[in-house]
């Protein structure tokens, strides 16, 4: 579950589903080629690959999702403090890839256990308790997140506002600063929050 970022899936092949849980209840959204599905912060989500599902994932806010703006639905005993949570979710970089994969699968299974408990719970309190625990876990990182947001998403929005102001005044000077950029991944197949990621410069 993301606390400050919306997430979108653009489906380009295969099929599957995204299972979601919000205060409105549990839903399953089919994913087939051409589907664009998205959800806002507070949506617990589980992606299911049914047959060669291929998607492009778009996330808000300059890398915040992989900078910790997601909390896995671990059982409550793992959500008591940042250290306990980190011990249950960290994937060490200095162990063989096979061990990283084993740890990632164990982490996934633990999150599924918590997800099923929340999905099958009677009444709204278990989900509300998860929300409170998730917010407490990320609180120590909020200053870091705010700085990342200010450098990225907020700065981009401010630049657009400045460009609109310039156009309104008849000032076209920003158009002469146009640039084209391209980038290849700096790392391939890194274990991320929701699976393997190709990592680009400036993201984590």
Short mmCIF file of C-alpha atoms in Angstrom, two decimals:
data_model
loop_
_atom_site.label_atom_id
_atom_site.label_comp_id
_atom_site.label_asym_id
_atom_site.label_seq_id
_atom_site.Cartn_x
_atom_site.Cartn_y
_atom_site.Cartn_z
CA UNK A 1 0.00 0.00 0.00
CA UNK A 2 1.38 3.40 -1.01
CA UNK A 3 0.88 6.29 1.39
CA UNK A 4 1.49 9.24 -0.98
CA UNK A 5 1.68 7.85 -4.53
CA UNK A 6 -0.82 6.78 -7.15
CA UNK A 7 0.17 3.80 -9.31
CA UNK A 8 -0.93 2.81 -12.83
CA UNK A 9 -0.58 -0.31 -14.97
CA UNK A 10 -0.52 -0.17 -18.78
CA UNK A 11 -1.10 -3.73 -19.98
CA UNK A 12 0.78 -4.64 -23.16
CA UNK A 13 0.52 -8.44 -23.19
CA UNK A 14 -0.88 -11.57 -21.56
CA UNK A 15 -3.51 -11.38 -18.89
CA UNK A 16 -3.90 -11.27 -15.15
CA UNK A 17 -5.60 -9.20 -12.49
CA UNK A 18 -4.99 -6.73 -9.73
CA UNK A 19 -6.65 -7.55 -6.43
CA UNK A 20 -7.34 -4.46 -4.34
CA UNK A 21 -8.59 -3.71 -0.85
CA UNK A 22 -9.81 -0.28 0.27
CA UNK A 23 -12.32 0.96 2.81
CA UNK A 24 -14.90 0.31 0.06
CA UNK A 25 -14.05 -3.40 0.08
CA UNK A 26 -12.24 -6.05 -1.94
CA UNK A 27 -12.19 -5.91 -5.76
CA UNK A 28 -10.59 -7.80 -8.63
CA UNK A 29 -9.79 -5.80 -11.78
CA UNK A 30 -9.00 -7.93 -14.87
CA UNK A 31 -5.86 -6.94 -16.78
CA UNK A 32 -5.75 -7.60 -20.55
CA UNK A 33 -3.86 -5.86 -23.37
CA UNK A 34 -5.05 -2.28 -23.68
CA UNK A 35 -6.16 -1.96 -20.07
CA UNK A 36 -4.93 1.05 -18.14
CA UNK A 37 -5.72 0.54 -14.46
CA UNK A 38 -4.72 2.88 -11.65
CA UNK A 39 -5.33 3.42 -7.97
CA UNK A 40 -4.68 6.09 -5.37
CA UNK A 41 -2.81 6.04 -2.03
CA UNK A 42 -4.39 3.78 0.56
CA UNK A 43 -5.20 1.02 -1.94
CA UNK A 44 -3.77 -2.33 -0.88
CA UNK A 45 -2.91 -4.09 -4.12
CA UNK A 46 -1.76 -7.51 -5.25
CA UNK A 47 -0.81 -8.14 -8.88
CA UNK A 48 -1.60 -11.62 -10.22
CA UNK A 49 0.08 -12.94 -13.39
CA UNK A 50 -2.30 -15.47 -14.93
CA UNK A 51 -0.68 -15.91 -18.36
CA UNK A 52 2.46 -14.06 -19.49
CA UNK A 53 1.19 -10.73 -18.15
CA UNK A 54 3.29 -7.83 -19.40
CA UNK A 55 2.75 -4.36 -17.98
CA UNK A 56 4.45 -1.01 -17.74
CA UNK A 57 4.09 0.43 -14.25
CA UNK A 58 3.84 4.19 -13.79
CA UNK A 59 4.21 5.71 -10.35
CA UNK A 60 3.92 9.20 -8.99
CA UNK A 61 6.43 11.38 -7.20
CA UNK A 62 9.99 10.94 -8.41
CA UNK A 63 10.82 7.48 -7.12
CA UNK A 64 9.04 7.71 -3.77
CA UNK A 65 7.49 4.23 -4.16
CA UNK A 66 10.92 2.56 -4.16
CA UNK A 67 12.20 5.01 -1.52
CA UNK A 68 9.85 3.48 1.01
CA UNK A 69 6.41 4.88 0.12
CA UNK A 70 4.88 1.45 0.30
CA UNK A 71 4.24 -0.77 3.26
CA UNK A 72 3.72 -4.49 2.80
CA UNK A 73 0.69 -6.08 4.45
CA UNK A 74 2.70 -8.12 6.93
CA UNK A 75 0.90 -9.53 9.96
CA UNK A 76 0.59 -6.97 12.81
CA UNK A 77 3.50 -8.33 14.85
CA UNK A 78 5.89 -7.22 12.07
CA UNK A 79 4.48 -3.67 11.92
CA UNK A 80 5.31 -2.58 15.48
CA UNK A 81 8.35 -0.41 14.66
CA UNK A 82 10.67 0.40 11.72
CA UNK A 83 13.41 -1.98 12.88
CA UNK A 84 11.11 -5.01 13.15
CA UNK A 85 9.56 -4.21 9.78
CA UNK A 86 12.97 -3.73 8.13
CA UNK A 87 14.23 -7.05 9.50
CA UNK A 88 11.25 -8.81 7.88
CA UNK A 89 11.44 -7.01 4.52
CA UNK A 90 15.08 -6.16 3.74
CA UNK A 91 16.80 -8.03 0.91
CA UNK A 92 20.58 -7.86 1.49
CA UNK A 93 22.61 -6.79 -1.53
CA UNK A 94 25.68 -8.77 -0.43
CA UNK A 95 24.21 -12.28 -0.70
CA UNK A 96 23.94 -14.48 -3.81
CA UNK A 97 21.02 -13.85 -6.14
CA UNK A 98 19.46 -17.22 -5.26
CA UNK A 99 19.35 -16.18 -1.60
CA UNK A 100 17.90 -12.79 -2.53
CA UNK A 101 15.17 -14.56 -4.45
CA UNK A 102 14.44 -16.87 -1.51
CA UNK A 103 14.16 -13.87 0.83
CA UNK A 104 11.93 -12.02 -1.64
CA UNK A 105 9.58 -15.00 -1.91
CA UNK A 106 9.44 -15.41 1.87
CA UNK A 107 8.64 -11.70 2.20
CA UNK A 108 5.90 -12.04 -0.43
CA UNK A 109 4.38 -15.03 1.38
CA UNK A 110 4.36 -13.13 4.66
CA UNK A 111 2.65 -10.17 2.97
CA UNK A 112 0.07 -12.51 1.44
CA UNK A 113 -0.71 -13.89 4.89
CA UNK A 114 -1.41 -10.38 6.15
CA UNK A 115 -3.34 -9.46 2.98
CA UNK A 116 -5.67 -12.44 3.34
CA UNK A 117 -6.29 -11.61 7.00
CA UNK A 118 -7.23 -8.03 6.10
CA UNK A 119 -9.38 -9.15 3.17
CA UNK A 120 -11.29 -11.68 5.28
CA UNK A 121 -11.62 -9.52 8.40
CA UNK A 122 -14.98 -8.67 9.93
CA UNK A 123 -15.50 -4.93 10.13
CA UNK A 124 -13.28 -1.95 9.31
CA UNK A 125 -10.95 -1.94 12.33
CA UNK A 126 -8.22 -4.33 11.05
CA UNK A 127 -7.76 -2.20 7.92
CA UNK A 128 -7.78 1.01 9.99
CA UNK A 129 -5.17 -0.53 12.29
CA UNK A 130 -2.99 -1.38 9.28
CA UNK A 131 -3.31 2.22 8.03
CA UNK A 132 -2.19 3.53 11.44
CA UNK A 133 0.74 1.11 11.62
CA UNK A 134 1.86 1.95 8.07
CA UNK A 135 1.77 5.69 8.79
CA UNK A 136 3.80 5.21 11.97
CA UNK A 137 6.39 3.10 10.12
CA UNK A 138 7.07 5.76 7.48
CA UNK A 139 6.97 8.82 9.75
CA UNK A 140 10.78 8.88 10.27
CA UNK A 141 11.26 9.18 6.48
CA UNK A 142 8.83 12.00 5.78
CA UNK A 143 11.48 14.75 5.67
CA UNK A 144 13.49 12.73 3.13
CA UNK A 145 10.34 12.12 1.07
CA UNK A 146 9.37 15.78 1.17
CA UNK A 147 12.82 16.79 -0.14
CA UNK A 148 12.54 14.23 -2.99
CA UNK A 149 9.06 15.48 -3.87
CA UNK A 150 10.23 19.11 -3.81
CA UNK A 151 13.15 18.31 -6.17
CA UNK A 152 10.94 16.30 -8.52
CA UNK A 153 7.16 16.47 -8.76
CA UNK A 154 6.71 19.85 -7.08
CA UNK A 155 9.52 21.43 -9.12
CA UNK A 156 8.03 20.04 -12.35
CA UNK A 157 4.60 21.46 -11.49
CA UNK A 158 6.14 24.83 -10.60
CA UNK A 159 8.03 24.87 -13.92
CA UNK A 160 4.76 24.29 -15.79
CA UNK A 161 3.16 27.16 -13.88
CA UNK A 162 6.08 29.40 -14.84
CA UNK A 163 5.76 28.39 -18.49
CA UNK A 164 2.03 29.18 -18.48
CA UNK A 165 2.79 32.59 -16.97
CA UNK A 166 5.42 33.23 -19.65
CA UNK A 167 3.05 32.28 -22.46
CA UNK A 168 0.37 34.50 -20.97
CA UNK A 169 2.84 37.42 -21.15
CA UNK A 170 3.87 36.52 -24.70
CA UNK A 171 7.32 35.39 -23.50
CA UNK A 172 8.41 32.35 -25.57
CA UNK A 173 12.03 32.28 -24.36
CA UNK A 174 11.68 28.92 -22.58
CA UNK A 175 11.02 27.25 -25.94
CA UNK A 176 14.62 27.96 -27.03
CA UNK A 177 15.85 25.83 -24.10
CA UNK A 178 14.24 22.65 -25.47
CA UNK A 179 16.31 19.47 -25.01
CA UNK A 180 16.03 15.78 -25.84
CA UNK A 181 17.27 13.14 -23.40
CA UNK A 182 17.45 9.35 -23.41
CA UNK A 183 18.61 6.88 -20.79
CA UNK A 184 19.29 3.18 -20.43
CA UNK A 185 18.95 1.30 -17.14
CA UNK A 186 21.93 1.47 -14.81
CA UNK A 187 20.99 -1.93 -13.36
CA UNK A 188 18.74 -4.76 -14.51
CA UNK A 189 16.55 -7.08 -12.46
CA UNK A 190 17.02 -5.50 -9.04
CA UNK A 191 14.62 -6.87 -6.43
CA UNK A 192 12.16 -4.08 -5.68
CA UNK A 193 9.02 -3.70 -3.59
CA UNK A 194 6.77 -5.47 -6.11
CA UNK A 195 9.14 -7.59 -8.15
CA UNK A 196 12.20 -7.14 -10.33
CA UNK A 197 13.06 -3.65 -11.55
CA UNK A 198 15.34 -2.13 -14.13
CA UNK A 199 16.88 0.83 -12.31
CA UNK A 200 17.51 4.17 -13.97
CA UNK A 201 19.96 6.83 -12.81
CA UNK A 202 18.48 8.94 -10.04
CA UNK A 203 16.06 6.23 -8.86
CA UNK A 204 16.46 3.64 -6.17
#
